């Protein structure tokens, strides 16, 4: 069973969130251990045509070591991509583009 894979986030407005506007990250090990059928890695997610601004100014310490920001990816999983998003802060600085 996969959760958080093959998700399309399209035309979302995300503003003023303390930690992140849109984030793609691996499910924490403790949560993944609750159900062995869950794949904790985010794969083949598309984040397109979104507006994500003024997020991440007061990130939750539990989100560390990731910084707060508008678009965040912990670099886990495969084939995740971003295209035509309006954002001022991203992590990493360059997110993989969709075709």
Tab-separated table of N, CA and C in Angstrom:
chain	number	residue	atom	x	y	z
A	1	UNK	N	0.847	-1.171	0.000
A	1	UNK	CA	0.000	0.000	0.000
A	1	UNK	C	0.892	1.234	0.000
A	2	UNK	N	0.591	2.177	-0.846
A	2	UNK	CA	1.373	3.401	-0.898
A	2	UNK	C	0.522	4.571	-0.445
A	3	UNK	N	1.059	5.385	0.399
A	3	UNK	CA	0.421	6.625	0.831
A	3	UNK	C	1.378	7.754	0.491
A	4	UNK	N	0.878	8.802	-0.097
A	4	UNK	CA	1.743	9.917	-0.439
A	4	UNK	C	2.542	9.693	-1.696
A	5	UNK	N	2.126	8.752	-2.525
A	5	UNK	CA	2.756	8.528	-3.817
A	5	UNK	C	1.717	8.738	-4.913
A	6	UNK	N	2.213	9.189	-6.055
A	6	UNK	CA	1.352	9.470	-7.209
A	6	UNK	C	0.269	10.496	-6.878
A	7	UNK	N	0.648	11.509	-6.109
A	7	UNK	CA	-0.265	12.584	-5.742
A	7	UNK	C	0.002	13.768	-6.666
A	8	UNK	N	-1.064	14.404	-7.122
A	8	UNK	CA	-0.937	15.612	-7.943
A	8	UNK	C	-1.502	16.785	-7.133
A	9	UNK	N	-0.661	17.767	-6.901
A	9	UNK	CA	-1.091	18.981	-6.216
A	9	UNK	C	-1.126	20.067	-7.273
A	10	UNK	N	-2.334	20.505	-7.623
A	10	UNK	CA	-2.530	21.446	-8.721
A	10	UNK	C	-3.357	22.645	-8.268
A	11	UNK	N	-2.920	23.834	-8.662
A	11	UNK	CA	-3.679	25.071	-8.448
A	11	UNK	C	-4.073	25.291	-6.990
A	12	UNK	N	-3.151	25.042	-6.099
A	12	UNK	CA	-3.373	25.246	-4.664
A	12	UNK	C	-2.832	26.619	-4.263
A	13	UNK	N	-3.506	27.271	-3.357
A	13	UNK	CA	-3.015	28.507	-2.758
A	13	UNK	C	-2.619	28.189	-1.321
A	14	UNK	N	-1.340	28.334	-1.004
A	14	UNK	CA	-0.835	28.047	0.344
A	14	UNK	C	-0.083	29.280	0.836
A	15	UNK	N	-0.640	29.976	1.814
A	15	UNK	CA	0.005	31.176	2.333
A	15	UNK	C	-0.082	31.213	3.853
A	16	UNK	N	0.953	31.784	4.468
A	16	UNK	CA	0.934	32.052	5.903
A	16	UNK	C	1.039	30.847	6.812
A	17	UNK	N	1.528	29.717	6.319
A	17	UNK	CA	1.702	28.538	7.177
A	17	UNK	C	3.027	28.638	7.933
A	18	UNK	N	3.028	28.263	9.203
A	18	UNK	CA	4.224	28.410	10.028
A	18	UNK	C	5.414	27.603	9.524
A	19	UNK	N	5.194	26.353	9.097
A	19	UNK	CA	6.301	25.474	8.735
A	19	UNK	C	6.537	25.415	7.233
A	20	UNK	N	5.522	25.079	6.463
A	20	UNK	CA	5.708	24.930	5.014
A	20	UNK	C	4.392	25.163	4.284
A	21	UNK	N	4.511	25.650	3.067
A	21	UNK	CA	3.333	25.775	2.217
A	21	UNK	C	2.965	24.430	1.628
A	22	UNK	N	3.893	23.839	0.881
A	22	UNK	CA	3.721	22.504	0.304
A	22	UNK	C	5.002	21.731	0.594
A	23	UNK	N	4.875	20.563	1.201
A	23	UNK	CA	6.043	19.757	1.551
A	23	UNK	C	5.856	18.322	1.080
A	24	UNK	N	6.931	17.759	0.556
A	24	UNK	CA	6.964	16.347	0.163
A	24	UNK	C	8.107	15.728	0.947
A	25	UNK	N	7.775	14.761	1.822
A	25	UNK	CA	8.823	14.164	2.638
A	25	UNK	C	8.458	12.734	3.035
A	26	UNK	N	9.473	12.012	3.444
A	26	UNK	CA	9.329	10.626	3.883
A	26	UNK	C	8.536	10.563	5.183
A	27	UNK	N	7.661	9.573	5.282
A	27	UNK	CA	6.921	9.345	6.512
A	27	UNK	C	7.914	8.955	7.610
A	28	UNK	N	7.828	9.553	8.785
A	28	UNK	CA	8.756	9.201	9.862
A	28	UNK	C	8.694	7.709	10.197
A	29	UNK	N	9.843	7.154	10.574
A	29	UNK	CA	9.956	5.713	10.823
A	29	UNK	C	8.933	5.214	11.848
A	30	UNK	N	8.702	5.980	12.896
A	30	UNK	CA	7.737	5.558	13.918
A	30	UNK	C	6.333	5.418	13.367
A	31	UNK	N	5.938	6.322	12.499
A	31	UNK	CA	4.605	6.257	11.889
A	31	UNK	C	4.537	5.122	10.869
A	32	UNK	N	5.599	4.944	10.095
A	32	UNK	CA	5.620	3.873	9.089
A	32	UNK	C	5.572	2.496	9.749
A	33	UNK	N	6.149	2.377	10.924
A	33	UNK	CA	6.183	1.091	11.629
A	33	UNK	C	4.803	0.641	12.109
A	34	UNK	N	3.847	1.550	12.154
A	34	UNK	CA	2.501	1.190	12.614
A	34	UNK	C	1.776	0.260	11.645
A	35	UNK	N	2.151	0.297	10.368
A	35	UNK	CA	1.511	-0.556	9.362
A	35	UNK	C	2.553	-0.951	8.325
A	36	UNK	N	2.994	-2.209	8.318
A	36	UNK	CA	4.054	-2.628	7.401
A	36	UNK	C	3.657	-2.549	5.923
A	37	UNK	N	2.385	-2.355	5.633
A	37	UNK	CA	1.945	-2.234	4.236
A	37	UNK	C	2.220	-0.843	3.661
A	38	UNK	N	2.536	0.097	4.514
A	38	UNK	CA	2.754	1.468	4.061
A	38	UNK	C	4.191	1.660	3.593
A	39	UNK	N	4.332	2.158	2.385
A	39	UNK	CA	5.635	2.546	1.854
A	39	UNK	C	5.886	3.977	2.327
A	40	UNK	N	6.926	4.208	3.117
A	40	UNK	CA	7.131	5.544	3.683
A	40	UNK	C	7.704	6.576	2.709
A	41	UNK	N	8.094	6.139	1.500
A	41	UNK	CA	8.750	7.039	0.566
A	41	UNK	C	7.760	7.668	-0.414
A	42	UNK	N	7.852	8.990	-0.620
A	42	UNK	CA	6.989	9.659	-1.588
A	42	UNK	C	7.536	9.466	-3.000
A	43	UNK	N	6.755	8.889	-3.878
A	43	UNK	CA	7.208	8.620	-5.244
A	43	UNK	C	6.203	9.151	-6.268
A	44	UNK	N	6.739	9.683	-7.356
A	44	UNK	CA	5.947	10.100	-8.525
A	44	UNK	C	4.867	11.130	-8.182
A	45	UNK	N	5.219	12.095	-7.352
A	45	UNK	CA	4.295	13.178	-7.010
A	45	UNK	C	4.555	14.374	-7.929
A	46	UNK	N	3.483	15.053	-8.339
A	46	UNK	CA	3.579	16.249	-9.181
A	46	UNK	C	3.028	17.445	-8.426
A	47	UNK	N	3.831	18.476	-8.341
A	47	UNK	CA	3.404	19.717	-7.708
A	47	UNK	C	3.484	20.781	-8.794
A	48	UNK	N	2.318	21.197	-9.342
A	48	UNK	CA	2.271	22.094	-10.501
A	48	UNK	C	1.281	23.239	-10.304
A	49	UNK	N	1.655	24.386	-10.866
A	49	UNK	CA	0.731	25.522	-10.999
A	49	UNK	C	0.143	25.987	-9.666
A	50	UNK	N	0.963	25.982	-8.623
A	50	UNK	CA	0.512	26.399	-7.296
A	50	UNK	C	1.087	27.766	-6.938
A	51	UNK	N	0.445	28.435	-6.011
A	51	UNK	CA	0.969	29.657	-5.414
A	51	UNK	C	1.226	29.340	-3.945
A	52	UNK	N	2.484	29.409	-3.551
A	52	UNK	CA	2.881	29.111	-2.183
A	52	UNK	C	3.824	30.223	-1.730
A	53	UNK	N	3.301	31.144	-0.930
A	53	UNK	CA	4.060	32.329	-0.533
A	53	UNK	C	3.900	32.613	0.955
A	54	UNK	N	4.916	33.225	1.531
A	54	UNK	CA	4.916	33.665	2.943
A	54	UNK	C	4.707	32.508	3.910
A	55	UNK	N	5.338	31.388	3.628
A	55	UNK	CA	5.279	30.213	4.506
A	55	UNK	C	6.649	29.986	5.146
A	56	UNK	N	6.661	29.256	6.253
A	56	UNK	CA	7.904	28.822	6.874
A	56	UNK	C	8.578	29.829	7.783
A	57	UNK	N	7.864	30.816	8.216
A	57	UNK	CA	8.495	31.847	9.055
A	57	UNK	C	8.718	31.396	10.493
A	58	UNK	N	7.940	30.423	10.960
A	58	UNK	CA	8.075	29.907	12.334
A	58	UNK	C	7.979	28.385	12.302
A	59	UNK	N	8.972	27.699	11.685
A	59	UNK	CA	8.866	26.245	11.518
A	59	UNK	C	8.854	25.497	12.846
A	60	UNK	N	8.054	24.450	12.876
A	60	UNK	CA	7.977	23.563	14.031
A	60	UNK	C	9.342	22.889	14.206
A	61	UNK	N	9.910	22.874	15.400
A	61	UNK	CA	11.208	22.217	15.622
A	61	UNK	C	11.210	20.738	15.222
A	62	UNK	N	10.056	20.086	15.245
A	62	UNK	CA	9.993	18.670	14.846
A	62	UNK	C	10.267	18.484	13.364
A	63	UNK	N	10.188	19.545	12.572
A	63	UNK	CA	10.443	19.498	11.135
A	63	UNK	C	11.946	19.491	10.829
A	64	UNK	N	12.781	19.853	11.807
A	64	UNK	CA	14.236	19.890	11.639
A	64	UNK	C	14.746	18.493	11.296
A	65	UNK	N	15.759	18.393	10.472
A	65	UNK	CA	16.678	19.452	10.052
A	65	UNK	C	16.207	20.228	8.820
A	66	UNK	N	15.007	19.953	8.313
A	66	UNK	CA	14.515	20.700	7.167
A	66	UNK	C	14.173	22.131	7.586
A	67	UNK	N	14.440	23.087	6.698
A	67	UNK	CA	14.058	24.465	7.006
A	67	UNK	C	12.581	24.678	6.690
A	68	UNK	N	12.016	25.738	7.195
A	68	UNK	CA	10.681	26.127	6.777
A	68	UNK	C	10.755	26.791	5.416
A	69	UNK	N	9.615	26.880	4.728
A	69	UNK	CA	9.619	27.558	3.437
A	69	UNK	C	8.348	27.331	2.658
A	70	UNK	N	8.338	27.831	1.444
A	70	UNK	CA	7.155	27.718	0.588
A	70	UNK	C	7.021	26.331	-0.043
A	71	UNK	N	8.099	25.827	-0.644
A	71	UNK	CA	8.112	24.483	-1.250
A	71	UNK	C	9.275	23.717	-0.650
A	72	UNK	N	8.999	22.591	-0.018
A	72	UNK	CA	10.027	21.824	0.693
A	72	UNK	C	9.995	20.370	0.229
A	73	UNK	N	11.190	19.808	-0.008
A	73	UNK	CA	11.320	18.383	-0.339
A	73	UNK	C	12.536	17.854	0.403
A	74	UNK	N	12.385	16.740	1.071
A	74	UNK	CA	13.516	16.171	1.819
A	74	UNK	C	14.425	15.317	0.936
A	75	UNK	N	14.204	15.298	-0.341
A	75	UNK	CA	14.945	14.563	-1.385
A	75	UNK	C	14.728	13.051	-1.339
A	76	UNK	N	13.787	12.579	-0.549
A	76	UNK	CA	13.493	11.142	-0.521
A	76	UNK	C	12.517	10.793	-1.640
A	77	UNK	N	12.411	9.511	-1.921
A	77	UNK	CA	11.494	9.055	-2.958
A	77	UNK	C	12.096	9.255	-4.344
A	78	UNK	N	11.320	8.866	-5.347
A	78	UNK	CA	11.798	8.970	-6.724
A	78	UNK	C	10.749	9.632	-7.606
A	79	UNK	N	11.237	10.290	-8.650
A	79	UNK	CA	10.410	10.875	-9.709
A	79	UNK	C	9.392	11.896	-9.204
A	80	UNK	N	9.713	12.618	-8.146
A	80	UNK	CA	8.874	13.735	-7.704
A	80	UNK	C	9.256	14.954	-8.532
A	81	UNK	N	8.273	15.799	-8.886
A	81	UNK	CA	8.608	16.937	-9.739
A	81	UNK	C	7.738	18.155	-9.457
A	82	UNK	N	8.271	19.323	-9.820
A	82	UNK	CA	7.637	20.617	-9.609
A	82	UNK	C	7.677	21.398	-10.922
A	83	UNK	N	6.591	22.149	-11.218
A	83	UNK	CA	6.575	22.967	-12.427
A	83	UNK	C	5.581	24.119	-12.276
A	84	UNK	N	5.983	25.282	-12.745
A	84	UNK	CA	5.148	26.500	-12.780
A	84	UNK	C	4.516	26.840	-11.426
A	85	UNK	N	5.302	26.712	-10.367
A	85	UNK	CA	4.835	27.118	-9.039
A	85	UNK	C	5.384	28.506	-8.730
A	86	UNK	N	4.583	29.329	-8.100
A	86	UNK	CA	5.034	30.633	-7.642
A	86	UNK	C	5.400	30.495	-6.169
A	87	UNK	N	6.695	30.655	-5.879
A	87	UNK	CA	7.202	30.504	-4.510
A	87	UNK	C	8.464	31.340	-4.372
A	88	UNK	N	8.695	31.850	-3.186
A	88	UNK	CA	9.926	32.622	-2.945
A	88	UNK	C	11.018	31.758	-2.312
A	89	UNK	N	10.624	30.794	-1.476
A	89	UNK	CA	11.616	29.969	-0.792
A	89	UNK	C	11.369	28.500	-1.111
A	90	UNK	N	12.445	27.809	-1.479
A	90	UNK	CA	12.364	26.374	-1.755
A	90	UNK	C	13.542	25.669	-1.099
A	91	UNK	N	13.329	24.427	-0.781
A	91	UNK	CA	14.405	23.563	-0.312
A	91	UNK	C	14.194	22.201	-0.934
A	92	UNK	N	15.242	21.694	-1.626
A	92	UNK	CA	16.482	22.388	-1.957
A	92	UNK	C	16.228	23.568	-2.887
A	93	UNK	N	17.295	24.343	-3.133
A	93	UNK	CA	17.150	25.539	-3.966
A	93	UNK	C	16.576	25.222	-5.341
A	94	UNK	N	16.978	24.099	-5.919
A	94	UNK	CA	16.482	23.674	-7.228
A	94	UNK	C	15.703	22.380	-7.067
A	95	UNK	N	14.425	22.456	-7.364
A	95	UNK	CA	13.578	21.274	-7.293
A	95	UNK	C	13.492	20.643	-8.686
A	96	UNK	N	13.402	19.324	-8.776
A	96	UNK	CA	13.339	18.685	-10.089
A	96	UNK	C	12.074	19.094	-10.848
A	97	UNK	N	12.255	19.416	-12.113
A	97	UNK	CA	11.150	19.888	-12.933
A	97	UNK	C	10.381	18.729	-13.560
A	98	UNK	N	9.085	18.959	-13.772
A	98	UNK	CA	8.240	17.998	-14.493
A	98	UNK	C	8.445	18.201	-15.986
A	99	UNK	N	8.195	17.184	-16.728
A	99	UNK	CA	8.291	17.296	-18.198
A	99	UNK	C	7.154	18.084	-18.733
